[in-house]
Amino acid sequence: MLVRFVATRSGTRFLSSSLSTVSARSPSWNGVASLTSISSNIQVRLKSTTLSTTEKTPLPPMVYISGEEMTHYACNLMVDQWVTPFFDTSAWETYDLSCKNRDATDDAVLHSAVSAGKRIGAIFKEPTITPSAIQVEEMGLKKAFGSPNGAMRKGWNGVTISRDTIHIDGIELGYKNPVLFERHAVGGEYGAGWHEVGAGTLLTTYIPNDESERPFVVDKRDLTDDHNVCVVYHNPYDNIEDLAHIFYQRCLQVGVTPYVVTKKTVFKWQEGYWATMKSVFDEQYKEEFVKRGLMERCGGELQHLISDAATMQLIRWTDGGFGMAAHNYDGDMLTDQIAQVHRSPGFITSNLVGKNDDGSLIKEFEASHGTVTDLWLDHLAGKETSLNPLGLTEALLEAMQHSAVLNVERNPGDGAGW
């Protein structure tokens, strides 16, 4: 969903939104159903619903994950002032992922939240803290709990993390037109196994599940230093085709030119990512992109960018109007750069897209920034603070919309109400 905001003397108000109307382009892609009829159905239901402060409109099920510090305080204000006066949120399931609650439940709350997200499919998440060693001591925690994001991406069969620029009518930010990004949600350094070792020999051996195939050594190296750090990770590529469909359909919907980013000139193992992305584009999307004139800026063909070049182009292409797709780590770094060019992480969306067992999309929405500890400390000290809430606002709106889309899909003949 593209959400526009308007700056006024009294603050920033929500202006308008557009529902997705993309359709599946491949029989093998079941994650995106045609949303045209669903959008029409939702519009009919919205038109038949009158918001009032005396009779609240019931909202469909959604998972609400609460965090802590300044963003938790801001989200409480948003829900209390913008949502609950008009909507009945009793169908929402709330899970507290604050450090103290994760500690008190021995992290059972995280597993419950992941299970609920898979069952319901629409999730809003406030920023959470991944405690450092110092914070473990300060908060009196049993241990340093890891980031919940890894468990969520694994539990929801994560495909991509979509991060896009937010634009405000009347205010010029870093990019004049939308910039879209798809970051592979799994694999890479984030799931790495590692160990500090001394001198010796390191073997990385592959053992196939198919017992008719023979194991083999992927890598062998002699370690001559007395102090070494060995790191092993992999990139699962089965879902790259799904990522490609999500990326190209979103680029078509918004009207931007797609680019694929890797470091395959050096990291030869990244060739498969590019090959899959290009194959899907050429076979199913190129004709439509060319017809709409979206390939004129790149010579009519899907362009590959080396990650080094992408960092420079992100600074130069301030007119926007492009999208990029990359591996997990590169996507993390490059979207941080987009946030800086676009003035603030608060002007960037963050949406984890996963795929449920029935092919429906699991979508988790959050801001692309953290808990804003410095403002929280100022707030506790009684100082006046000012927080940009647009990343949080957009995430909550999109989570609510996706819950409505899923509800219409699951209950197509449910009348005018949710």
C-alpha positions in Angstrom: 0.0 0.0 0.0 1.3 3.5 -0.8 0.3 5.9 1.9 0.6 9.7 1.4 0.7 12.2 4.2 0.1 15.9 4.1 1.9 18.4 6.4 -0.5 21.0 7.9 -0.1 23.6 10.6 -1.8 21.3 13.0 0.6 18.5 12.2 0.7 15.6 9.7 -2.5 14.0 8.7 -3.2 10.8 6.7 -4.4 11.8 3.1 -5.0 8.7 1.0 -4.0 5.2 0.2 -4.2 2.8 -2.7 -4.9 -0.9 -2.5 -2.7 -3.3 -4.4 -4.1 -4.6 -7.7 -1.3 -6.8 -8.9 -2.0 -10.2 -10.3 0.0 -13.5 -10.4 2.0 -13.9 -13.6 3.1 -17.4 -13.1 1.3 -20.7 -12.3 4.2 -21.6 -10.0 3.7 -18.4 -7.9 0.8 -19.0 -5.5 1.9 -16.4 -2.9 0.2 -13.5 -4.6 -3.5 -14.0 -5.4 -5.2 -11.6 -7.8 -6.1 -8.7 -5.5 -8.4 -6.8 -7.9 -11.6 -8.3 -6.8 -10.4 -8.4 -3.2 -9.7 -4.6 -3.3 -13.1 -4.0 -4.7 -14.7 -6.1 -2.0 -12.8 -4.1 0.7 -13.8 -0.8 -0.9 -17.5 -1.9 -0.8 -17.2 -2.9 2.8 -15.5 0.4 3.7 -18.2 2.4 2.0 -20.9 0.6 3.9 -19.1 1.3 7.2 -19.6 4.6 9.0 -17.0 5.4 11.7 -18.4 6.8 14.9 -17.2 7.1 18.5 -20.4 5.4 19.8 -20.4 2.3 17.6 -16.9 0.9 16.9 -16.1 -1.0 13.7 -14.8 -4.5 14.5 -11.4 -5.2 13.0 -10.3 -8.6 11.7 -7.6 -10.7 13.5 -4.1 -9.3 13.6 -1.0 -9.9 15.7 0.3 -6.9 17.6 3.9 -7.3 18.9 4.8 -4.6 21.5 8.4 -3.5 22.1 9.7 -0.8 24.5 11.2 2.6 25.0 10.2 5.7 23.0 8.6 3.9 20.0 6.5 1.8 22.4 5.3 5.0 24.1 4.6 6.5 20.6 2.7 3.4 19.5 0.5 3.6 22.6 -0.4 7.1 21.7 -1.2 6.1 18.1 -3.4 3.2 19.1 -5.2 5.1 21.9 -5.9 8.2 19.9 -6.2 7.0 16.3 -7.5 3.4 16.5 -9.4 2.4 19.6 -11.8 5.4 19.6 -13.2 4.1 16.2 -12.4 0.4 16.0 -12.9 -2.7 18.1 -9.5 -4.4 18.3 -10.7 -7.4 20.5 -9.7 -9.8 17.7 -6.1 -8.6 17.8 -3.6 -10.9 19.7 -0.9 -8.9 21.6 2.5 -10.3 22.5 5.0 -8.3 24.7 8.5 -8.8 23.4 10.1 -6.4 25.9 13.4 -7.8 27.3 11.9 -8.3 30.8 9.0 -10.3 29.5 11.2 -12.4 27.2 13.3 -13.1 30.3 10.3 -13.8 32.5 8.8 -16.3 30.0 12.2 -17.8 29.1 11.4 -16.6 25.6 8.2 -18.6 25.3 6.5 -15.4 24.4 8.6 -15.1 21.2 7.6 -18.6 20.1 3.9 -17.8 20.8 4.2 -14.7 18.7 5.7 -16.5 15.8 3.1 -19.2 16.0 0.3 -16.7 16.1 1.8 -14.8 13.2 1.9 -17.9 11.1 -1.8 -18.7 12.0 -3.1 -15.2 11.4 -0.8 -13.9 8.7 -0.9 -10.2 9.5 1.5 -8.7 12.0 2.5 -5.3 13.3 5.7 -5.1 15.3 7.0 -2.3 17.4 10.8 -1.9 17.5 12.4 -4.2 20.1 15.7 -4.3 22.0 18.4 -6.9 21.4 20.2 -6.5 24.7 23.9 -6.0 24.9 26.1 -7.5 27.7 25.8 -4.2 29.5 22.0 -4.1 29.1 21.7 -7.7 30.4 23.4 -6.5 33.6 21.4 -3.3 33.8 18.1 -5.1 33.3 18.9 -8.1 35.5 18.3 -10.5 32.6 19.2 -14.2 32.7 21.0 -14.0 29.4 21.5 -11.9 26.3 18.5 -12.8 24.2 19.0 -12.7 20.5 17.1 -10.6 18.0 13.6 -12.0 17.5 13.9 -11.2 13.7 15.7 -14.5 12.9 13.0 -16.6 14.6 10.3 -14.7 12.8 11.9 -15.0 9.3 12.4 -18.7 9.8 9.0 -19.3 11.3 7.2 -17.4 8.6 9.2 -18.8 5.7 10.6 -15.4 5.0 11.1 -14.5 1.3 11.9 -10.8 1.3 12.1 -7.7 3.4 10.5 -4.9 1.4 11.8 -1.4 2.3 10.4 1.7 0.5 10.7 5.4 0.7 7.8 7.4 2.3 6.8 10.6 0.5 4.9 13.6 1.9 3.1 16.1 -0.3 4.6 19.5 0.1 7.8 18.4 1.7 11.0 17.6 -0.3 13.0 14.8 1.1 16.0 13.0 -0.3 14.4 11.2 -3.2 11.8 13.0 -5.4 10.1 9.8 -6.5 9.6 6.3 -4.9 12.5 4.0 -4.3 11.7 0.3 -3.7 14.0 -2.4 -2.2 13.8 -6.1 -1.8 16.2 -7.7 0.7 16.4 -11.5 0.7 15.0 -12.3 4.1 17.1 -15.4 4.9 20.7 -16.7 4.6 24.0 -15.0 4.6 26.0 -13.9 7.6 23.0 -13.5 9.9 22.6 -17.2 10.3 26.3 -18.0 10.4 28.0 -20.6 12.5 31.4 -19.5 13.9 34.1 -20.4 16.3 37.5 -19.0 17.4 40.2 -21.5 16.9 44.0 -21.9 16.8 46.3 -23.3 14.1 45.0 -26.4 12.3 42.9 -27.5 9.3 39.3 -26.5 8.6 37.1 -28.8 6.5 33.6 -27.9 5.3 31.9 -31.1 4.3 28.5 -31.5 2.5 26.5 -34.6 3.3 23.5 -35.0 0.9 20.1 -36.1 2.2 20.0 -38.5 -0.8 22.1 -41.4 0.4 22.8 -42.4 -3.2 25.0 -39.3 -3.5 28.4 -39.2 -2.0 29.5 -36.5 0.6 32.2 -34.2 -0.6 34.5 -31.4 0.8 33.2 -28.0 -0.1 36.3 -26.2 1.3 39.6 -27.2 2.9 42.1 -24.7 4.3 45.1 -24.8 6.5 45.0 -22.3 9.4 48.5 -21.1 10.3 47.7 -18.2 12.6 47.3 -19.0 16.3 44.1 -16.8 16.5 41.5 -17.4 13.8 37.7 -16.9 13.5 36.0 -19.5 11.3 32.6 -18.6 9.8 30.3 -20.9 7.9 27.0 -19.8 6.3 24.8 -20.6 3.3 22.2 -18.9 1.1 19.0 -20.8 0.5 17.9 -20.0 -3.1 14.6 -22.0 -3.4 12.6 -18.8 -2.7 14.4 -16.4 -5.1 11.8 -17.0 -7.7 9.1 -15.9 -5.2 11.2 -12.8 -4.4 11.5 -12.0 -8.1 7.7 -12.0 -8.6 7.1 -9.8 -5.5 9.8 -7.4 -6.7 8.8 -7.1 -10.3 5.1 -6.8 -9.5 5.7 -4.1 -7.0 7.9 -2.2 -9.5 5.1 -2.4 -12.1 2.5 -1.3 -9.6 4.5 1.8 -8.5 6.0 2.4 -12.0 9.8 2.2 -11.3 12.8 0.6 -13.1 14.2 -2.6 -11.5 17.8 -3.3 -10.9 19.5 -6.5 -9.4 22.5 -6.0 -7.1 25.1 -8.6 -6.3 28.9 -8.9 -5.9 29.0 -11.9 -8.3 32.2 -10.7 -10.0 34.1 -11.6 -6.8 31.6 -13.9 -4.9 31.0 -16.4 -7.7 28.4 -18.2 -5.7 26.0 -15.2 -6.1 25.6 -16.0 -9.8 22.6 -18.1 -9.1 20.7 -15.2 -7.6 21.2 -13.0 -10.6 20.4 -15.9 -13.0 17.1 -16.6 -11.4 16.1 -12.9 -11.1 16.9 -12.4 -14.8 15.2 -15.5 -16.0 11.9 -14.6 -14.3 12.1 -11.0 -15.6 12.9 -12.0 -19.2 10.2 -14.7 -19.4 7.3 -13.0 -17.6 7.8 -9.3 -17.0 10.1 -7.7 -19.6 7.4 -7.1 -22.2 5.2 -5.2 -19.7 8.1 -3.1 -18.4 9.1 -2.2 -21.9 5.5 -1.4 -22.9 5.2 1.0 -20.0 8.5 2.7 -20.9 10.1 1.7 -17.6 13.3 0.3 -19.2 14.3 3.4 -21.2 16.7 4.6 -18.4 18.7 1.3 -18.5 18.8 0.5 -22.3 15.8 -1.8 -22.5 17.4 -4.7 -20.5 17.4 -5.7 -16.9 20.6 -4.3 -15.4 22.9 -5.9 -12.9 24.7 -3.6 -10.5 27.8 -4.6 -8.5 27.1 -3.7 -4.9 30.0 -1.1 -4.9 28.3 0.7 -7.8 24.9 0.5 -6.2 26.2 2.5 -3.2 27.3 5.3 -5.5 24.1 5.3 -7.6 22.0 5.6 -4.5 23.6 8.9 -3.8 23.4 10.1 -7.5 19.9 8.9 -8.4 18.0 11.4 -6.2 15.2 11.6 -8.7 14.2 8.1 -7.5 11.9 6.1 -9.7 13.9 2.8 -9.3 13.9 -0.4 -7.4 16.7 -2.7 -6.3 16.9 -6.3 -5.1 19.8 -7.8 -3.2 21.1 -10.5 -0.9 20.4 -10.3 2.9 23.5 -8.4 4.0 23.9 -6.1 1.0 20.2 -5.3 1.4 20.6 -4.4 5.0 23.5 -2.0 4.3 22.0 -0.4 1.1 18.6 0.3 2.7 20.4 2.0 5.6 22.1 4.2 2.9 18.7 4.9 1.3 17.4 6.0 4.7 20.2 8.5 5.1 19.7 9.9 1.6 16.0 10.2 2.3 16.7 12.1 5.5 15.7 9.6 8.2 15.0 5.9 8.9 11.6 7.3 9.9 10.8 7.9 6.2 11.4 4.3 5.2 9.0 1.3 5.5 10.0 -2.2 6.5 7.8 -5.2 5.6 8.8 -8.9 6.0 7.0 -11.1 3.5 6.7 -14.8 4.1 4.8 -17.6 2.5 2.4 -19.8 4.5 1.8 -23.5 3.9 -1.4 -22.8 1.9 0.5 -20.3 -0.3 -1.0 -17.2 1.3 1.3 -14.3 2.2 2.4 -13.7 5.8 3.2 -10.0 6.2 4.9 -8.4 9.2 5.2 -4.6 9.2 7.5 -2.5 11.4 9.4 0.7 11.2 12.9 0.5 9.8 14.5 2.1 12.9 15.0 1.1 16.5 13.5 2.0 19.9 15.1 5.6 19.8 16.8 5.2 23.2 18.1 8.8 23.4 14.6 10.3 23.1 13.3 7.8 25.7 16.0 8.9 28.2 15.1 12.5 27.5 11.4 11.7 28.0 12.1 9.9 31.4 14.1 13.0 32.4 11.1 15.2 31.7 12.5 16.9 28.7 10.4 17.9 25.6 10.9 15.4 22.8 9.8 15.1 19.1 9.6 11.8 17.2 8.9 11.2 13.5 6.1 8.6 13.7 5.6 8.0 9.9 7.5 4.7 9.7 5.4 3.4 12.6 2.2 4.8 11.3 2.6 3.4 7.8 3.5 0.0 9.4 0.3 -0.1 11.5 -1.9 1.0 8.5 -0.4 -1.7 6.2 -0.7 -4.4 8.9 -4.4 -3.5 9.3 -4.9 -3.5 5.6 -3.3 -6.9 5.1 -5.5 -8.3 7.9 -8.5 -7.0 6.0 -7.2 -8.6 2.7 -6.7 -12.0 4.4 -10.1 -11.8 6.0 -11.8 -11.1 2.7 -9.9 -14.0 1.1 -10.9 -16.4 3.9 -14.5 -15.1 4.2 -15.5 -14.0 0.7 -19.3 -14.1 1.4 -19.2 -12.4 4.7 -21.5 -9.5 3.9 -20.6 -5.9 4.5 -18.9 -6.3 7.9 -15.5 -7.8 8.6 
